[in-house]
Each structure stands twice: as structure tokens, then as C-alpha cells.
């Protein structure tokens, strides 16, 4: 017997788009119709940016290989990149994608802490490999998902507009504390069940979950709770980093100059989608 089982749901409600080229902020279909690109999360400086194209052509005419071999540009790029971060974040791990960066971050945290439990935010999405689907409610709570693992703890998104605690009922400061206390309760739960927390895994500003800007002081309080429970704190900047928040290079910086994650992961915007991605880690007594 042959069964027809759908393996992928359609992305479009009507006729699918066949995109054949793009330039700047526009994409073009096979009939020449132009569309304003409001969904792409890869091309940080627009499609087919002439400087990016020129640099890519120049490099491909000389060398195109992986990073197993020595090359000055690996060190030069790492130095240039780390100069944009707080001083403590100074070790780079170059990998193949944002998903691989996040997967590596989980492995680093578990190796360091000896714990497995992960605290994540509701509606979060961190990548498409199995380890990240397990910590992404955007995936495991939707059709086709396998549900929440017992080592995954989901905190409410700190959305003061339409979340669990809003500025209609509380001051913003009260909302911040209430949302941070939700994470503390999960830290206590993980400690009671499994001896502690491995990592708090969150975007510095939630993207797929609705473009949510966290209230002031949220990450400061949450990072404190997580570290007190023996865990490390990760800022997923795969979609929100490289100046996309406008006021700062990295979204976690919008929470205060003193906010320094233990691990930062980067992705798509690097090289306008043409470079490898990485996990950036602190080297200090805490990790």
C-alpha cells in the first residue's frame, strides 16, 4: 500500500512566488513583478549589494574552502568582530550556520555546568536541528512538533503590551520583576528536579515570536537568577544582531552597558549571508 503523507505545509495561501532575482530591498518574480522584501532575514545590507558582490567574486577567484586550514583572515575577522563586543567576549568558534552556532552553545554550556536543563522563552525559535527544535516552542508546540521535553522550561515572553503581565495592570518596573521572577521559579524547579540549570537561551529581542522588545532591566534580573542557579546566559543575535535594532550593534546592549552574556551566537547577517556563523564566548572563571 502506498500512502500519500504531506511532508511540508505550503508557505503561501494562494499561488506560490517564483523569485528569480533581487536587488536592494526588492525581489522580482519570473514575470518581472516587483515585491518589497519585508520578510528576508539574511541580506543585512540588501540584495546584491555591489560591495558584497565584488568581495565575494574576488575571494572566490582566489580560494573557497572550509576553515580547517590556517588563513590570516580567520584571525583578522575574529579580531575585528570581537572589537565590537564587551572585552570579556573574546573567544570565537566559527561554524557553518546560526543553527550550528546555537547547537554548539548548548554543548558548551552542558560541558561547563554538568547540567542539561534549558530555560527558553515561549514562542522562541532558535534553529532547525533537533537540539534546537527541542528548545523552540515555535516548533515543538505547533503541528508536527513532539511537545516539551522534561528538561526544557518555558518562561513567558516579557511582553508588556499583550503578555501575561501588561502595563495596563502594572508599572513597567513591576512587569519586569514579575517576568524575571517567572524565570527564577523555573530555575528553582530545575534545581529541585535535576540539580540545576545549564543555560538560559533567549534572543536579546524576540524576532520570530513577534518582534518583542523586553522591558528595561529584564535581562539584568534574569541573568542574575540563572547564574545564581549555576547556569550560563546566552544571547541569540542570529536575527537581531549587527545593528538591526538601530541604536546599538547588538540587541543585548539595549538592556544596559553592564549586560554581558556568557555566550553570544551570530548568524545570517554576517557577510550578508555569505560568511560562516559563530558562537562567541566569555573566557573567565564563570565559564
Short mmCIF file of C-alpha atoms in Angstrom, two decimals:
data_model
loop_
_atom_site.label_atom_id
_atom_site.label_comp_id
_atom_site.label_asym_id
_atom_site.label_seq_id
_atom_site.Cartn_x
_atom_site.Cartn_y
_atom_site.Cartn_z
CA UNK A 1 0.00 0.00 0.00
CA UNK A 2 1.26 3.45 -0.90
CA UNK A 3 0.24 6.34 1.34
CA UNK A 4 0.46 10.00 0.48
CA UNK A 5 1.58 11.90 3.55
CA UNK A 6 2.28 15.64 3.30
CA UNK A 7 5.84 16.37 4.43
CA UNK A 8 5.77 20.15 4.29
CA UNK A 9 3.00 22.68 4.57
CA UNK A 10 2.71 25.38 1.93
CA UNK A 11 4.18 28.75 2.78
CA UNK A 12 1.70 30.63 0.61
CA UNK A 13 -2.08 30.81 0.85
CA UNK A 14 -2.52 31.42 -2.88
CA UNK A 15 -0.19 30.97 -5.84
CA UNK A 16 3.43 30.49 -4.71
CA UNK A 17 6.02 33.08 -5.67
CA UNK A 18 8.82 32.12 -8.00
CA UNK A 19 11.56 34.64 -7.24
CA UNK A 20 14.30 34.82 -9.86
CA UNK A 21 16.33 37.88 -8.86
CA UNK A 22 16.62 40.64 -6.29
CA UNK A 23 18.30 44.00 -5.77
CA UNK A 24 18.36 46.27 -2.76
CA UNK A 25 15.10 45.86 -0.85
CA UNK A 26 13.15 44.41 -3.78
CA UNK A 27 12.64 40.92 -5.16
CA UNK A 28 11.37 40.06 -8.65
CA UNK A 29 9.36 37.10 -9.87
CA UNK A 30 9.58 35.33 -13.22
CA UNK A 31 7.10 37.77 -14.75
CA UNK A 32 9.05 40.82 -13.66
CA UNK A 33 6.69 41.83 -10.85
CA UNK A 34 8.48 43.67 -8.07
CA UNK A 35 7.92 42.92 -4.38
CA UNK A 36 9.10 44.88 -1.36
CA UNK A 37 11.04 42.36 0.74
CA UNK A 38 9.68 42.60 4.28
CA UNK A 39 10.43 39.01 5.30
CA UNK A 40 14.04 38.24 4.41
CA UNK A 41 16.28 37.85 7.45
CA UNK A 42 19.53 37.15 5.61
CA UNK A 43 20.52 40.10 3.42
CA UNK A 44 21.54 42.63 6.01
CA UNK A 45 22.54 45.38 3.60
CA UNK A 46 20.11 44.50 0.84
CA UNK A 47 20.17 42.04 -2.01
CA UNK A 48 23.14 42.01 -4.39
CA UNK A 49 24.94 44.88 -2.67
CA UNK A 50 27.74 45.83 -5.10
CA UNK A 51 30.47 45.83 -2.42
CA UNK A 52 29.39 42.42 -1.15
CA UNK A 53 29.21 41.01 -4.67
CA UNK A 54 32.65 42.41 -5.50
CA UNK A 55 34.21 40.99 -2.34
CA UNK A 56 32.61 37.59 -2.93
CA UNK A 57 33.81 37.43 -6.54
CA UNK A 58 37.32 38.45 -5.53
CA UNK A 59 37.52 35.80 -2.79
CA UNK A 60 36.02 33.02 -4.93
CA UNK A 61 38.58 33.74 -7.62
CA UNK A 62 41.35 33.05 -5.10
CA UNK A 63 40.19 30.47 -2.53
CA UNK A 64 36.99 28.83 -1.37
CA UNK A 65 37.45 26.19 1.32
CA UNK A 66 36.50 25.43 4.90
CA UNK A 67 38.36 26.60 7.99
CA UNK A 68 40.45 23.51 8.70
CA UNK A 69 43.45 25.26 7.13
CA UNK A 70 45.30 28.25 8.53
CA UNK A 71 44.47 31.61 7.00
CA UNK A 72 45.12 35.15 8.20
CA UNK A 73 41.53 36.23 7.54
CA UNK A 74 40.20 33.90 10.23
CA UNK A 75 42.21 35.72 12.87
CA UNK A 76 41.75 39.16 11.36
CA UNK A 77 37.99 38.75 11.19
CA UNK A 78 37.81 37.39 14.74
CA UNK A 79 39.81 40.39 15.98
CA UNK A 80 37.61 42.83 14.10
CA UNK A 81 34.45 41.16 15.34
CA UNK A 82 35.44 40.89 18.99
CA UNK A 83 36.39 44.57 18.98
CA UNK A 84 32.66 45.28 18.65
CA UNK A 85 31.83 43.34 21.83
CA UNK A 86 32.48 43.83 25.54
CA UNK A 87 36.04 42.84 26.39
CA UNK A 88 35.04 39.61 28.17
CA UNK A 89 33.55 38.17 24.98
CA UNK A 90 36.77 37.31 23.21
CA UNK A 91 36.75 33.68 22.01
CA UNK A 92 35.22 32.79 18.63
CA UNK A 93 34.05 29.41 17.36
CA UNK A 94 33.41 29.54 13.61
CA UNK A 95 30.76 27.13 12.35
CA UNK A 96 28.51 26.70 9.32
CA UNK A 97 25.20 28.27 10.31
CA UNK A 98 23.27 30.01 13.05
CA UNK A 99 21.73 26.66 13.93
CA UNK A 100 25.18 25.12 14.35
CA UNK A 101 26.26 28.08 16.48
CA UNK A 102 23.29 27.58 18.80
CA UNK A 103 23.80 23.83 18.90
CA UNK A 104 27.44 24.33 19.87
CA UNK A 105 26.39 26.79 22.56
CA UNK A 106 24.23 24.14 24.21
CA UNK A 107 27.15 21.70 24.17
CA UNK A 108 29.47 24.31 25.68
CA UNK A 109 27.01 25.12 28.44
CA UNK A 110 26.36 21.49 29.32
CA UNK A 111 30.05 20.68 29.35
CA UNK A 112 30.75 23.65 31.63
CA UNK A 113 27.84 23.23 34.04
CA UNK A 114 27.41 19.46 34.01
CA UNK A 115 23.67 20.11 33.78
CA UNK A 116 21.15 19.55 31.00
CA UNK A 117 18.14 21.77 31.74
CA UNK A 118 17.44 24.70 29.41
CA UNK A 119 15.24 27.70 30.10
CA UNK A 120 13.74 29.25 26.98
CA UNK A 121 11.03 31.80 26.18
CA UNK A 122 7.61 30.96 24.84
CA UNK A 123 7.21 31.30 21.05
CA UNK A 124 11.01 31.24 20.63
CA UNK A 125 12.76 29.80 17.57
CA UNK A 126 16.49 29.04 17.67
CA UNK A 127 17.15 26.76 14.70
CA UNK A 128 16.08 23.72 12.74
CA UNK A 129 18.38 20.97 14.04
CA UNK A 130 16.95 18.51 16.56
CA UNK A 131 18.64 20.01 19.61
CA UNK A 132 17.17 23.42 18.82
CA UNK A 133 13.71 22.26 17.87
CA UNK A 134 13.64 20.74 21.37
CA UNK A 135 14.11 24.21 22.91
CA UNK A 136 11.96 26.15 20.43
CA UNK A 137 8.27 26.38 21.43
CA UNK A 138 7.69 27.94 18.00
CA UNK A 139 8.41 24.43 16.71
CA UNK A 140 7.64 21.82 19.36
CA UNK A 141 4.28 23.34 20.32
CA UNK A 142 2.99 23.51 16.75
CA UNK A 143 1.66 20.87 14.32
CA UNK A 144 4.32 18.24 13.74
CA UNK A 145 6.13 19.09 16.96
CA UNK A 146 6.78 16.46 19.60
CA UNK A 147 5.94 18.58 22.62
CA UNK A 148 8.03 19.83 25.50
CA UNK A 149 10.88 17.77 26.96
CA UNK A 150 11.12 17.37 30.73
CA UNK A 151 14.47 19.23 30.76
CA UNK A 152 13.06 22.23 28.87
CA UNK A 153 11.44 25.01 30.88
CA UNK A 154 9.41 27.69 29.11
CA UNK A 155 9.13 31.19 30.55
CA UNK A 156 6.53 33.68 29.35
CA UNK A 157 7.71 36.28 26.85
CA UNK A 158 8.27 39.59 28.68
CA UNK A 159 5.69 41.40 26.56
CA UNK A 160 4.26 44.34 28.49
CA UNK A 161 1.80 45.10 25.69
CA UNK A 162 -0.18 41.87 25.39
CA UNK A 163 1.69 39.32 27.51
CA UNK A 164 0.95 37.69 30.86
CA UNK A 165 1.76 40.94 32.70
CA UNK A 166 0.98 44.20 30.91
CA UNK A 167 1.43 47.88 31.58
CA UNK A 168 -2.34 48.16 31.79
CA UNK A 169 -2.29 46.40 35.14
CA UNK A 170 1.22 47.07 36.46
CA UNK A 171 4.02 49.58 36.12
CA UNK A 172 6.76 48.62 33.66
CA UNK A 173 9.12 48.04 36.60
CA UNK A 174 6.60 45.67 38.18
CA UNK A 175 6.19 43.85 34.87
CA UNK A 176 9.95 43.44 34.61
CA UNK A 177 10.19 41.89 38.06
CA UNK A 178 7.22 39.61 37.52
CA UNK A 179 8.60 38.29 34.22
CA UNK A 180 12.06 37.84 35.75
CA UNK A 181 10.54 36.05 38.76
CA UNK A 182 8.95 33.58 36.34
CA UNK A 183 12.47 32.62 35.24
CA UNK A 184 13.60 32.37 38.86
CA UNK A 185 10.77 29.95 39.57
CA UNK A 186 11.92 27.81 36.64
CA UNK A 187 15.48 27.92 37.98
CA UNK A 188 14.18 26.66 41.32
CA UNK A 189 12.17 23.96 39.58
CA UNK A 190 15.15 22.77 37.51
CA UNK A 191 17.33 22.73 40.62
CA UNK A 192 14.78 20.67 42.52
CA UNK A 193 14.22 18.21 39.67
CA UNK A 194 17.64 17.88 38.08
CA UNK A 195 20.15 19.70 40.27
CA UNK A 196 20.43 22.99 38.42
CA UNK A 197 20.27 24.92 35.17
CA UNK A 198 22.55 24.55 32.18
CA UNK A 199 21.63 27.64 30.17
CA UNK A 200 19.11 30.43 29.71
CA UNK A 201 18.61 30.52 25.95
CA UNK A 202 16.95 33.62 24.53
CA UNK A 203 17.14 36.13 21.75
CA UNK A 204 18.07 39.57 23.03
CA UNK A 205 14.86 40.80 21.40
CA UNK A 206 12.41 38.18 20.25
CA UNK A 207 12.08 38.04 16.46
CA UNK A 208 10.03 35.09 15.18
CA UNK A 209 7.89 35.34 18.30
CA UNK A 210 6.53 38.75 17.35
CA UNK A 211 9.31 41.39 17.41
CA UNK A 212 9.03 41.79 21.18
CA UNK A 213 11.16 44.43 22.92
CA UNK A 214 11.85 43.43 26.52
CA UNK A 215 11.16 45.91 29.34
CA UNK A 216 14.21 47.72 30.81
CA UNK A 217 16.17 45.64 33.30
CA UNK A 218 14.71 42.29 32.31
CA UNK A 219 17.93 40.64 31.17
CA UNK A 220 19.83 42.05 34.17
CA UNK A 221 17.45 40.37 36.61
CA UNK A 222 17.14 37.15 34.62
CA UNK A 223 20.88 36.73 34.15
CA UNK A 224 21.32 37.15 37.89
CA UNK A 225 18.76 34.43 38.67
CA UNK A 226 20.20 32.00 36.14
CA UNK A 227 23.80 32.46 37.26
CA UNK A 228 22.75 32.00 40.87
CA UNK A 229 21.32 28.63 39.81
CA UNK A 230 24.66 27.65 38.26
CA UNK A 231 23.66 28.27 34.67
CA UNK A 232 25.08 30.42 31.89
CA UNK A 233 23.27 33.03 29.84
CA UNK A 234 23.10 33.12 26.06
CA UNK A 235 22.12 35.98 23.77
CA UNK A 236 20.91 34.67 20.42
CA UNK A 237 21.71 37.50 18.00
CA UNK A 238 21.33 35.44 14.82
CA UNK A 239 18.44 37.56 13.58
CA UNK A 240 18.63 40.69 15.72
CA UNK A 241 22.36 41.43 15.76
CA UNK A 242 24.70 43.53 13.61
CA UNK A 243 22.91 46.82 14.19
CA UNK A 244 19.44 45.68 13.29
CA UNK A 245 18.00 47.25 16.45
CA UNK A 246 19.16 50.66 15.19
CA UNK A 247 20.59 52.16 18.36
CA UNK A 248 23.23 49.52 19.14
CA UNK A 249 25.33 46.95 17.32
CA UNK A 250 23.96 44.11 19.46
CA UNK A 251 20.44 43.85 20.82
CA UNK A 252 21.55 42.80 24.31
CA UNK A 253 23.22 46.21 24.66
CA UNK A 254 19.80 47.89 24.67
CA UNK A 255 19.30 46.41 28.15
CA UNK A 256 22.27 48.31 29.58
CA UNK A 257 26.02 48.71 29.20
CA UNK A 258 26.62 46.32 32.11
CA UNK A 259 24.72 43.45 30.48
CA UNK A 260 27.24 40.89 29.20
CA UNK A 261 26.02 37.41 28.19
CA UNK A 262 28.26 34.40 28.70
CA UNK A 263 27.73 33.30 25.09
CA UNK A 264 26.53 35.22 22.03
CA UNK A 265 25.56 33.47 18.82
CA UNK A 266 25.58 35.19 15.44
CA UNK A 267 24.31 34.14 12.06
CA UNK A 268 22.65 35.31 8.89
CA UNK A 269 23.79 38.96 8.63
CA UNK A 270 27.50 38.01 8.66
CA UNK A 271 28.77 38.85 5.19
CA UNK A 272 25.19 39.43 4.06
CA UNK A 273 24.58 35.70 4.40
CA UNK A 274 27.82 34.58 2.75
CA UNK A 275 30.08 34.04 5.78
CA UNK A 276 30.23 31.27 8.34
CA UNK A 277 28.48 31.87 11.65
CA UNK A 278 29.82 31.58 15.16
CA UNK A 279 29.42 31.24 18.88
CA UNK A 280 31.22 33.94 20.84
CA UNK A 281 32.15 33.01 24.39
CA UNK A 282 33.46 34.63 27.52
CA UNK A 283 36.65 33.24 28.99
CA UNK A 284 36.53 33.93 32.70
CA UNK A 285 36.02 31.93 35.90
CA UNK A 286 32.27 31.67 35.28
CA UNK A 287 32.51 29.63 32.07
#
